[in-house]
Amino acid sequence: MLFTTDYKLENFILNTKWCDLPEDVQNRMKGCFIDLLGALIAGSKSSQAKVGLALAEKIYPKGDIPVIGSDKTFGFLGASAAMGHASNAYDIDDGHNIIRAHPGTSFVGAILSAAYEKDAALSEFLTAMLVAYEASIRNGAAIMEYYDYAHSSGTFGAVGVAAGVGRLYGFTKEQMNNVLSVAEFNAPLVPGIRSVEYPSMNKDGVPFGVMVGCLAVMETLCGFTGNKNLLEAEEYAHYLDDLGEKYEVMDLYFKPYPCCRWAHPAIEACTETMKKNGLSYTDVERIVIKTFHRATLLSKIEPKSTDEAQYNIAYPVAASVVYGDFGINQVRDENLGDEKVLSMMKKLSFEVDEELNALFPKKRICRAEIYTNDGRVIISDNCEPRGEAHENIGIDWLYDKFCRIAGPFLKDGGAEKILSLVTDDAGIPIRTLVDTVNGLIK
């Protein structure tokens, strides 16, 4: 490969200013933060978050950086690792169709920790988040092309951590070039499809991507040198052609349900059709889901853990048929084993529709055929998941989701307070915001 170092990406990362960003991009970043705070707050109650805290206590230095949803504090590495475990615990965070992964969750904990450490303002934190999104999504596209293999969120998140934290740490363009190269080269090449079929805490590889990105920052500060990243290669430089003109954050999707995005269109097809036709789960004899190939690979086992419930297609669809929704309560460990849901799982089957499969990954569409006990066959429209980029998701939509997902873990009035903190004053110190949020969590 022919490499050219022109520092285009590095200059964008270091020189982008909040005041120069278009208003819709500023609003998107505020919305992303609200969404990711919801994921962190809910995730802080998960078993995976407990692992992250235990790991931070065991191997990372002490410090005064707090962890969302905990009374424990750590240094930069420990706080980043702990929140990296919590952020993706319930698979409720944003995603990007082209890289088929969740960028925000993969770096929010580390960038939040660095912003707290450096006493940055909200505007500077949000700008660091923006450049992390742009770097990780564009680099992720290059990684996918180079390896010709479906990696997952932790792979790309390492680069996002390097970009956002390196900016907050005041790196030079040469240091930024180095940390991006070190992070990308050493990023965990997460085999996402394996986790789809055999779900566990491995899932999207987010905690390990966070830790690699953080170590790349520390290695750079200690003098470790890398050499070249894929976006400097002639073959992949085109991913930077519209950098600073087109913002990939405007192409994010947002998830209403805490499960793999590939299950979302099936949830929509079933719940909307049942609502429209006045059906109860007791009316259902069986349901056939026509969908794209990757969705049919999702696990269909009776889940014994929250990760098996999220990276599953039969369980979320069955729960949504029974309850008309799929929320955090349905995936928490203590609430698994609902006999009504387990019975409904046995009435579901999943088939590949070649026309729908041809639309993947740009579109993820499915159709439900509902067979009723009284002999009717009701076929849904072709459904795509809610929260897609073309819907121009705004703060109101994300706030409603925040109330639904994080609201149960907040004190009365907590959701409204957090919304005002994020949206009213971009000059508020991140320390004030984080400390206030933690005081609002039950």
CSV table of C-alpha atoms in Angstrom, one decimal:
chain,number,residue,atom,x,y,z
A,1,MET,CA,0.0,0.0,0.0
A,2,LEU,CA,1.1,3.6,-0.7
A,3,PHE,CA,0.8,5.8,2.4
A,4,THR,CA,0.7,9.6,2.5
A,5,THR,CA,0.7,11.5,5.8
A,6,ASP,CA,-1.0,14.9,5.1
A,7,TYR,CA,-2.6,15.2,8.6
A,8,LYS,CA,-6.1,15.8,7.2
A,9,LEU,CA,-7.8,13.7,9.9
A,10,GLU,CA,-5.5,14.8,12.6
A,11,ASN,CA,-6.1,18.5,11.9
A,12,PHE,CA,-9.8,17.9,11.8
A,13,ILE,CA,-9.7,16.2,15.2
A,14,LEU,CA,-7.5,18.9,16.8
A,15,ASN,CA,-8.9,22.0,15.2
A,16,THR,CA,-12.6,21.5,15.0
A,17,LYS,CA,-14.4,24.1,17.2
A,18,TRP,CA,-17.9,23.8,18.7
A,19,CYS,CA,-18.9,27.3,17.7
A,20,ASP,CA,-18.2,26.5,14.0
A,21,LEU,CA,-20.3,23.4,13.9
A,22,PRO,CA,-23.7,23.6,12.1
A,23,GLU,CA,-26.7,23.8,14.5
A,24,ASP,CA,-28.1,20.5,13.5
A,25,VAL,CA,-24.7,18.8,14.3
A,26,GLN,CA,-24.6,20.5,17.7
A,27,ASN,CA,-28.1,19.3,18.4
A,28,ARG,CA,-27.2,15.8,17.3
A,29,MET,CA,-24.3,15.7,19.6
A,30,LYS,CA,-26.5,16.8,22.5
A,31,GLY,CA,-28.9,14.1,21.6
A,32,CYS,CA,-26.2,11.5,21.3
A,33,PHE,CA,-25.0,12.4,24.8
A,34,ILE,CA,-28.6,12.1,26.3
A,35,ASP,CA,-28.9,8.7,24.6
A,36,LEU,CA,-25.5,7.5,25.8
A,37,LEU,CA,-26.2,8.7,29.3
A,38,GLY,CA,-29.3,6.6,29.3
A,39,ALA,CA,-27.2,3.6,28.3
A,40,LEU,CA,-24.7,4.3,31.0
A,41,ILE,CA,-27.3,4.8,33.7
A,42,ALA,CA,-29.2,1.7,32.9
A,43,GLY,CA,-26.0,-0.3,32.2
A,44,SER,CA,-24.7,0.7,35.6
A,45,LYS,CA,-27.3,-1.7,37.1
A,46,SER,CA,-26.1,-4.7,35.1
A,47,SER,CA,-23.9,-7.6,36.0
A,48,GLN,CA,-21.4,-6.5,33.3
A,49,ALA,CA,-21.0,-3.2,35.0
A,50,LYS,CA,-20.2,-5.0,38.3
A,51,VAL,CA,-17.4,-6.8,36.4
A,52,GLY,CA,-16.1,-3.5,35.1
A,53,LEU,CA,-15.9,-2.0,38.6
A,54,ALA,CA,-14.3,-5.2,40.0
A,55,LEU,CA,-11.7,-5.1,37.2
A,56,ALA,CA,-10.9,-1.4,37.8
A,57,GLU,CA,-10.5,-2.0,41.5
A,58,LYS,CA,-8.2,-4.9,40.9
A,59,ILE,CA,-5.8,-3.7,38.2
A,60,TYR,CA,-6.0,0.1,37.7
A,61,PRO,CA,-4.7,3.0,39.7
A,62,LYS,CA,-6.9,4.9,42.1
A,63,GLY,CA,-8.1,8.4,41.3
A,64,ASP,CA,-10.9,10.9,41.7
A,65,ILE,CA,-12.8,10.3,38.4
A,66,PRO,CA,-16.4,9.1,39.2
A,67,VAL,CA,-18.2,6.3,37.3
A,68,ILE,CA,-21.7,7.0,36.2
A,69,GLY,CA,-24.1,5.1,38.5
A,70,SER,CA,-21.5,4.2,41.1
A,71,ASP,CA,-20.0,5.8,44.3
A,72,LYS,CA,-16.5,4.6,43.3
A,73,THR,CA,-13.8,6.7,41.7
A,74,PHE,CA,-10.7,5.8,39.8
A,75,GLY,CA,-8.0,7.2,37.6
A,76,PHE,CA,-8.5,7.7,33.9
A,77,LEU,CA,-7.8,4.0,33.0
A,78,GLY,CA,-10.0,2.6,35.6
A,79,ALA,CA,-13.0,4.9,35.1
A,80,SER,CA,-12.8,4.4,31.4
A,81,ALA,CA,-12.7,0.6,31.7
A,82,ALA,CA,-15.6,0.6,34.2
A,83,MET,CA,-17.9,2.7,32.1
A,84,GLY,CA,-16.8,0.8,29.0
A,85,HIS,CA,-18.3,-2.3,30.6
A,86,ALA,CA,-21.6,-0.5,31.5
A,87,SER,CA,-22.2,1.5,28.3
A,88,ASN,CA,-23.1,-1.5,26.0
A,89,ALA,CA,-24.4,-3.8,28.7
A,90,TYR,CA,-28.0,-3.6,27.5
A,91,ASP,CA,-27.3,-3.0,23.7
A,92,ILE,CA,-29.4,0.2,23.7
A,93,ASP,CA,-26.9,2.6,22.2
A,94,ASP,CA,-26.6,4.3,18.8
A,95,GLY,CA,-25.4,2.5,15.6
A,96,HIS,CA,-24.2,3.1,12.1
A,97,ASN,CA,-25.4,1.0,9.2
A,98,ILE,CA,-22.3,1.0,7.1
A,99,ILE,CA,-20.0,-0.3,9.8
A,100,ARG,CA,-22.8,-2.4,11.3
A,101,ALA,CA,-21.7,-1.4,14.8
A,102,HIS,CA,-22.2,0.9,17.7
A,103,PRO,CA,-19.7,3.8,17.7
A,104,GLY,CA,-20.8,6.0,20.6
A,105,THR,CA,-20.8,3.3,23.3
A,106,SER,CA,-17.3,2.4,22.4
A,107,PHE,CA,-15.7,5.6,23.4
A,108,VAL,CA,-18.1,7.6,25.6
A,109,GLY,CA,-16.8,6.3,28.9
A,110,ALA,CA,-13.2,7.1,28.1
A,111,ILE,CA,-13.9,10.5,26.7
A,112,LEU,CA,-16.1,11.3,29.6
A,113,SER,CA,-13.3,10.3,32.0
A,114,ALA,CA,-10.8,12.4,30.2
A,115,ALA,CA,-13.1,15.4,30.1
A,116,TYR,CA,-13.7,15.0,33.9
A,117,GLU,CA,-9.9,14.7,34.5
A,118,LYS,CA,-9.1,17.8,32.4
A,119,ASP,CA,-12.1,19.8,33.8
A,120,ALA,CA,-13.4,20.4,30.3
A,121,ALA,CA,-16.7,22.2,29.5
A,122,LEU,CA,-19.6,20.3,28.0
A,123,SER,CA,-19.0,21.9,24.6
A,124,GLU,CA,-15.4,20.6,24.6
A,125,PHE,CA,-16.5,17.2,25.6
A,126,LEU,CA,-19.2,17.1,22.9
A,127,THR,CA,-16.6,18.3,20.3
A,128,ALA,CA,-14.3,15.5,21.4
A,129,MET,CA,-17.2,13.1,21.0
A,130,LEU,CA,-17.9,14.4,17.5
A,131,VAL,CA,-14.4,13.9,16.2
A,132,ALA,CA,-14.4,10.4,17.8
A,133,TYR,CA,-17.5,9.5,15.9
A,134,GLU,CA,-16.1,10.8,12.6
A,135,ALA,CA,-12.7,9.1,13.1
A,136,SER,CA,-14.1,5.8,14.2
A,137,ILE,CA,-16.8,5.5,11.5
A,138,ARG,CA,-14.5,6.4,8.7
A,139,ASN,CA,-11.7,4.3,9.9
A,140,GLY,CA,-14.2,1.5,10.6
A,141,ALA,CA,-15.3,1.5,7.0
A,142,ALA,CA,-11.6,1.2,5.9
A,143,ILE,CA,-11.0,-1.6,8.4
A,144,MET,CA,-14.1,-3.5,7.1
A,145,GLU,CA,-12.8,-3.2,3.5
A,146,TYR,CA,-9.2,-4.1,4.4
A,147,TYR,CA,-10.0,-7.2,6.3
A,148,ASP,CA,-13.1,-8.1,4.3
A,149,TYR,CA,-14.7,-9.3,7.5
A,150,ALA,CA,-17.5,-8.2,9.7
A,151,HIS,CA,-15.9,-6.8,12.8
A,152,SER,CA,-17.8,-5.2,15.6
A,153,SER,CA,-18.0,-2.1,17.8
A,154,GLY,CA,-14.9,-2.6,20.0
A,155,THR,CA,-12.7,-2.7,16.9
A,156,PHE,CA,-13.6,0.8,15.8
A,157,GLY,CA,-14.1,2.2,19.3
A,158,ALA,CA,-10.4,1.9,20.0
A,159,VAL,CA,-9.8,4.5,17.3
A,160,GLY,CA,-12.6,6.8,18.6
A,161,VAL,CA,-11.1,6.7,22.1
A,162,ALA,CA,-7.7,7.6,20.7
A,163,ALA,CA,-9.2,10.6,18.7
A,164,GLY,CA,-11.4,12.0,21.5
A,165,VAL,CA,-9.0,11.5,24.4
A,166,GLY,CA,-6.0,12.6,22.4
A,167,ARG,CA,-7.8,15.9,21.6
A,168,LEU,CA,-8.7,16.5,25.3
A,169,TYR,CA,-5.1,15.6,26.3
A,170,GLY,CA,-3.8,18.3,23.9
A,171,PHE,CA,-1.9,16.1,21.6
A,172,THR,CA,0.1,17.5,18.7
A,173,LYS,CA,-0.8,16.4,15.2
A,174,GLU,CA,2.2,14.1,15.2
A,175,GLN,CA,1.1,12.5,18.5
A,176,MET,CA,-2.5,12.3,17.1
A,177,ASN,CA,-1.2,10.5,14.0
A,178,ASN,CA,0.7,8.1,16.2
A,179,VAL,CA,-2.1,7.3,18.7
A,180,LEU,CA,-4.6,6.7,15.8
A,181,SER,CA,-2.1,4.3,14.2
A,182,VAL,CA,-1.3,2.5,17.5
A,183,ALA,CA,-5.0,2.2,18.4
A,184,GLU,CA,-6.1,0.9,15.0
A,185,PHE,CA,-3.2,-1.6,14.6
A,186,ASN,CA,-3.8,-3.1,18.1
A,187,ALA,CA,-7.6,-2.8,18.1
A,188,PRO,CA,-9.4,-6.1,18.9
A,189,LEU,CA,-10.7,-7.6,15.7
A,190,VAL,CA,-14.0,-8.6,17.2
A,191,PRO,CA,-15.7,-11.4,15.3
A,192,GLY,CA,-19.2,-10.1,15.7
A,193,ILE,CA,-21.0,-12.9,13.9
A,194,ARG,CA,-19.7,-15.4,16.5
A,195,SER,CA,-21.3,-13.4,19.2
A,196,VAL,CA,-24.5,-13.2,17.3
A,197,GLU,CA,-24.7,-17.0,17.2
A,198,TYR,CA,-23.2,-17.6,20.7
A,199,PRO,CA,-24.1,-14.6,22.8
A,200,SER,CA,-22.1,-13.7,26.0
A,201,MET,CA,-20.5,-10.7,27.6
A,202,ASN,CA,-18.1,-10.8,24.7
A,203,LYS,CA,-20.9,-9.4,22.5
A,204,ASP,CA,-19.6,-6.3,20.7
A,205,GLY,CA,-16.2,-6.2,22.3
A,206,VAL,CA,-16.7,-2.7,23.6
A,207,PRO,CA,-14.8,-3.0,27.0
A,208,PHE,CA,-11.7,-4.3,25.2
A,209,GLY,CA,-11.8,-1.7,22.5
A,210,VAL,CA,-12.0,1.0,25.2
A,211,MET,CA,-9.1,-0.4,27.1
A,212,VAL,CA,-6.9,-0.7,23.9
A,213,GLY,CA,-7.7,2.9,23.0
A,214,CYS,CA,-6.8,4.1,26.4
A,215,LEU,CA,-3.6,2.1,26.4
A,216,ALA,CA,-2.7,3.6,23.0
A,217,VAL,CA,-3.0,7.0,24.5
A,218,MET,CA,-0.8,6.1,27.5
A,219,GLU,CA,1.7,4.4,25.2
A,220,THR,CA,1.9,7.5,23.0
A,221,LEU,CA,2.6,9.6,26.1
A,222,CYS,CA,5.3,7.2,27.1
A,223,GLY,CA,7.0,7.3,23.7
A,224,PHE,CA,5.7,4.2,22.0
A,225,THR,CA,5.6,4.7,18.2
A,226,GLY,CA,3.2,3.2,15.6
A,227,ASN,CA,3.4,3.7,11.9
A,228,LYS,CA,0.6,4.6,9.5
A,229,ASN,CA,-3.1,4.0,9.8
A,230,LEU,CA,-5.4,2.8,7.0
A,231,LEU,CA,-6.9,6.2,6.3
A,232,GLU,CA,-3.4,7.3,5.2
A,233,ALA,CA,-3.4,4.6,2.5
A,234,GLU,CA,-4.2,5.6,-1.0
A,235,GLU,CA,-6.8,2.9,-1.2
A,236,TYR,CA,-8.8,4.3,1.7
A,237,ALA,CA,-8.0,8.0,1.6
A,238,HIS,CA,-11.4,8.6,-0.1
A,239,TYR,CA,-13.1,8.0,3.2
A,240,LEU,CA,-11.8,11.4,4.2
A,241,ASP,CA,-12.9,13.3,1.0
A,242,ASP,CA,-15.9,14.9,2.7
A,243,LEU,CA,-14.4,15.2,6.2
A,244,GLY,CA,-15.7,18.4,7.8
A,245,GLU,CA,-18.4,18.8,5.1
A,246,LYS,CA,-20.5,15.7,5.7
A,247,TYR,CA,-21.0,14.6,9.2
A,248,GLU,CA,-21.4,10.8,9.7
A,249,VAL,CA,-23.1,11.5,13.0
A,250,MET,CA,-26.2,12.6,11.0
A,251,ASP,CA,-26.4,9.1,9.6
A,252,LEU,CA,-26.6,7.4,13.0
A,253,TYR,CA,-29.6,5.3,14.0
A,254,PHE,CA,-31.0,5.1,17.5
A,255,LYS,CA,-32.5,2.0,19.2
A,256,PRO,CA,-35.8,1.9,21.0
A,257,TYR,CA,-35.2,-1.7,22.2
A,258,PRO,CA,-32.4,-3.2,24.3
A,259,CYS,CA,-31.5,-6.0,21.8
A,260,CYS,CA,-29.6,-6.5,18.5
A,261,ARG,CA,-30.8,-4.1,15.8
A,262,TRP,CA,-31.4,-7.0,13.5
A,263,ALA,CA,-34.3,-8.1,15.7
A,264,HIS,CA,-36.0,-4.6,15.7
A,265,PRO,CA,-37.8,-4.9,12.4
A,266,ALA,CA,-39.4,-8.2,13.5
A,267,ILE,CA,-40.5,-6.5,16.8
A,268,GLU,CA,-42.1,-3.6,14.8
A,269,ALA,CA,-43.8,-5.9,12.3
A,270,CYS,CA,-45.4,-8.0,15.1
A,271,THR,CA,-46.4,-5.2,17.5
A,272,GLU,CA,-47.8,-2.8,14.9
A,273,THR,CA,-49.8,-5.5,13.1
A,274,MET,CA,-51.2,-6.9,16.4
A,275,LYS,CA,-52.2,-3.4,17.5
A,276,LYS,CA,-53.7,-2.6,14.2
A,277,ASN,CA,-55.8,-5.7,14.2
A,278,GLY,CA,-56.7,-5.8,17.9
A,279,LEU,CA,-54.8,-9.0,18.6
A,280,SER,CA,-53.7,-10.4,21.9
A,281,TYR,CA,-50.9,-12.9,22.3
A,282,THR,CA,-53.5,-15.4,23.3
A,283,ASP,CA,-54.9,-15.1,19.7
A,284,VAL,CA,-51.7,-16.3,18.1
A,285,GLU,CA,-51.3,-19.8,16.8
A,286,ARG,CA,-47.9,-19.2,15.2
A,287,ILE,CA,-45.8,-16.4,13.5
A,288,VAL,CA,-43.5,-16.7,10.6
A,289,ILE,CA,-40.9,-13.9,10.3
A,290,LYS,CA,-39.5,-13.3,6.8
A,291,THR,CA,-36.3,-11.4,7.1
A,292,PHE,CA,-32.6,-11.0,5.9
A,293,HIS,CA,-30.1,-13.7,6.4
A,294,ARG,CA,-28.0,-12.1,9.2
A,295,ALA,CA,-31.1,-11.8,11.4
A,296,THR,CA,-31.8,-15.5,11.1
A,297,LEU,CA,-28.4,-16.2,12.5
A,298,LEU,CA,-29.3,-14.6,15.8
A,299,SER,CA,-29.6,-17.0,18.7
A,300,LYS,CA,-33.0,-18.5,19.4
A,301,ILE,CA,-32.2,-20.2,22.7
A,302,GLU,CA,-34.1,-19.8,25.9
A,303,PRO,CA,-32.0,-17.1,27.5
A,304,LYS,CA,-30.3,-17.7,30.9
A,305,SER,CA,-28.5,-14.3,31.0
A,306,THR,CA,-29.2,-10.8,29.8
A,307,ASP,CA,-26.6,-11.1,27.0
A,308,GLU,CA,-28.4,-14.3,25.7
A,309,ALA,CA,-31.7,-12.3,25.8
A,310,GLN,CA,-30.3,-9.3,23.9
A,311,TYR,CA,-28.3,-11.2,21.2
A,312,ASN,CA,-31.4,-13.2,20.3
A,313,ILE,CA,-34.2,-12.9,17.9
A,314,ALA,CA,-36.8,-15.3,19.3
A,315,TYR,CA,-36.8,-13.9,22.8
A,316,PRO,CA,-37.3,-10.2,22.0
A,317,VAL,CA,-40.0,-10.9,19.4
A,318,ALA,CA,-41.8,-13.2,21.8
A,319,ALA,CA,-41.7,-10.7,24.6
A,320,SER,CA,-42.9,-7.9,22.4
A,321,VAL,CA,-45.8,-10.1,21.2
A,322,VAL,CA,-46.8,-10.8,24.8
A,323,TYR,CA,-46.3,-7.4,26.3
A,324,GLY,CA,-46.5,-5.0,23.3
A,325,ASP,CA,-43.1,-3.7,24.0
A,326,PHE,CA,-39.5,-4.8,24.8
A,327,GLY,CA,-37.7,-2.9,27.5
A,328,ILE,CA,-34.9,-3.1,30.1
A,329,ASN,CA,-37.1,-5.1,32.5
A,330,GLN,CA,-37.5,-7.9,29.9
A,331,VAL,CA,-33.7,-8.4,29.6
A,332,ARG,CA,-32.6,-8.1,33.2
A,333,ASP,CA,-31.3,-11.3,34.6
A,334,GLU,CA,-33.8,-11.5,37.4
A,335,ASN,CA,-36.8,-11.2,35.0
A,336,LEU,CA,-35.9,-14.0,32.6
A,337,GLY,CA,-37.9,-17.2,32.6
A,338,ASP,CA,-41.3,-15.7,31.9
A,339,GLU,CA,-43.4,-18.7,31.0
A,340,LYS,CA,-45.7,-16.7,28.6
A,341,VAL,CA,-42.7,-15.4,26.7
A,342,LEU,CA,-41.0,-18.8,26.6
A,343,SER,CA,-44.2,-20.4,25.3
A,344,MET,CA,-44.5,-17.8,22.6
A,345,MET,CA,-40.9,-18.4,21.5
A,346,LYS,CA,-41.9,-21.9,20.4
A,347,LYS,CA,-44.6,-20.4,18.1
A,348,LEU,CA,-42.0,-18.4,16.1
A,349,SER,CA,-40.1,-19.4,13.0
A,350,PHE,CA,-37.7,-17.3,10.9
A,351,GLU,CA,-37.1,-17.6,7.1
A,352,VAL,CA,-34.8,-15.7,4.7
A,353,ASP,CA,-36.5,-13.6,2.1
A,354,GLU,CA,-34.1,-13.0,-0.7
A,355,GLU,CA,-35.6,-9.7,-1.8
A,356,LEU,CA,-35.2,-8.3,1.8
A,357,ASN,CA,-31.8,-9.9,2.1
A,358,ALA,CA,-30.6,-8.0,-1.0
A,359,LEU,CA,-31.3,-4.7,0.8
A,360,PHE,CA,-29.0,-5.5,3.7
A,361,PRO,CA,-27.0,-3.8,5.3
A,362,LYS,CA,-28.2,-0.4,4.0
A,363,LYS,CA,-31.7,-1.4,5.0
A,364,ARG,CA,-32.9,-4.0,7.5
A,365,ILE,CA,-36.5,-5.0,6.7
A,366,CYS,CA,-38.7,-7.8,7.6
A,367,ARG,CA,-42.3,-9.0,7.3
A,368,ALA,CA,-44.5,-11.0,9.8
A,369,GLU,CA,-47.1,-13.6,8.9
A,370,ILE,CA,-49.4,-14.0,11.9
A,371,TYR,CA,-51.5,-17.1,12.0
A,372,THR,CA,-54.4,-16.8,14.5
A,373,ASN,CA,-56.3,-19.5,16.4
A,374,ASP,CA,-59.4,-18.8,14.5
A,375,GLY,CA,-57.8,-19.6,11.1
A,376,ARG,CA,-56.8,-16.1,9.8
A,377,VAL,CA,-53.5,-15.2,8.3
A,378,ILE,CA,-52.5,-11.6,8.8
A,379,ILE,CA,-49.5,-10.3,6.9
A,380,SER,CA,-47.7,-7.2,8.0
A,381,ASP,CA,-46.2,-4.5,5.8
A,382,ASN,CA,-42.5,-4.6,5.2
A,383,CYS,CA,-41.2,-3.0,8.3
A,384,GLU,CA,-37.8,-1.4,9.1
A,385,PRO,CA,-36.7,-0.5,12.7
A,386,ARG,CA,-37.7,2.7,14.2
A,387,GLY,CA,-35.0,5.4,14.8
A,388,GLU,CA,-33.3,5.1,11.4
A,389,ALA,CA,-31.2,8.0,10.1
A,390,HIS,CA,-33.7,9.2,7.5
A,391,GLU,CA,-36.2,9.9,10.3
A,392,ASN,CA,-34.0,12.9,11.4
A,393,ILE,CA,-34.2,11.8,15.0
A,394,GLY,CA,-34.2,14.8,17.3
A,395,ILE,CA,-33.8,15.5,21.0
A,396,ASP,CA,-37.5,15.0,21.8
A,397,TRP,CA,-37.4,11.4,20.5
A,398,LEU,CA,-34.3,10.7,22.4
A,399,TYR,CA,-35.6,12.2,25.6
A,400,ASP,CA,-38.7,10.1,25.4
A,401,LYS,CA,-36.5,7.1,25.0
A,402,PHE,CA,-34.3,8.3,27.9
A,403,CYS,CA,-37.3,8.5,30.2
A,404,ARG,CA,-38.4,5.0,29.2
A,405,ILE,CA,-34.9,3.4,29.5
A,406,ALA,CA,-33.2,5.4,32.3
A,407,GLY,CA,-36.2,6.9,34.0
A,408,PRO,CA,-36.9,3.9,36.4
A,409,PHE,CA,-33.4,4.3,37.8
A,410,LEU,CA,-33.7,8.1,38.5
A,411,LYS,CA,-35.1,10.0,41.4
A,412,ASP,CA,-38.3,12.1,40.7
A,413,GLY,CA,-37.6,14.9,38.3
A,414,GLY,CA,-34.2,13.4,37.5
A,415,ALA,CA,-34.8,13.0,33.8
A,416,GLU,CA,-35.9,16.6,33.3
A,417,LYS,CA,-32.9,17.9,35.2
A,418,ILE,CA,-30.5,15.9,33.1
A,419,LEU,CA,-32.1,17.1,29.9
A,420,SER,CA,-31.7,20.7,31.0
A,421,LEU,CA,-28.1,20.1,32.0
A,422,VAL,CA,-27.2,18.8,28.5
A,423,THR,CA,-29.3,21.2,26.4
A,424,ASP,CA,-29.3,24.5,28.2
A,425,ASP,CA,-25.7,25.6,28.7
A,426,ALA,CA,-22.8,24.1,26.7
A,427,GLY,CA,-20.4,25.9,28.9
A,428,ILE,CA,-21.3,23.8,32.0
A,429,PRO,CA,-18.2,21.9,33.4
A,430,ILE,CA,-18.4,18.2,32.8
A,431,ARG,CA,-17.5,17.7,36.4
A,432,THR,CA,-20.6,19.6,37.5
A,433,LEU,CA,-22.8,17.6,35.0
A,434,VAL,CA,-21.4,14.2,36.0
A,435,ASP,CA,-21.6,14.8,39.7
A,436,THR,CA,-25.2,16.1,39.3
A,437,VAL,CA,-26.2,13.1,37.2
A,438,ASN,CA,-24.8,10.7,39.8
A,439,GLY,CA,-26.7,12.5,42.5
A,440,LEU,CA,-29.9,11.9,40.6
A,441,ILE,CA,-29.5,8.1,40.3
A,442,LYS,CA,-31.3,6.0,42.9
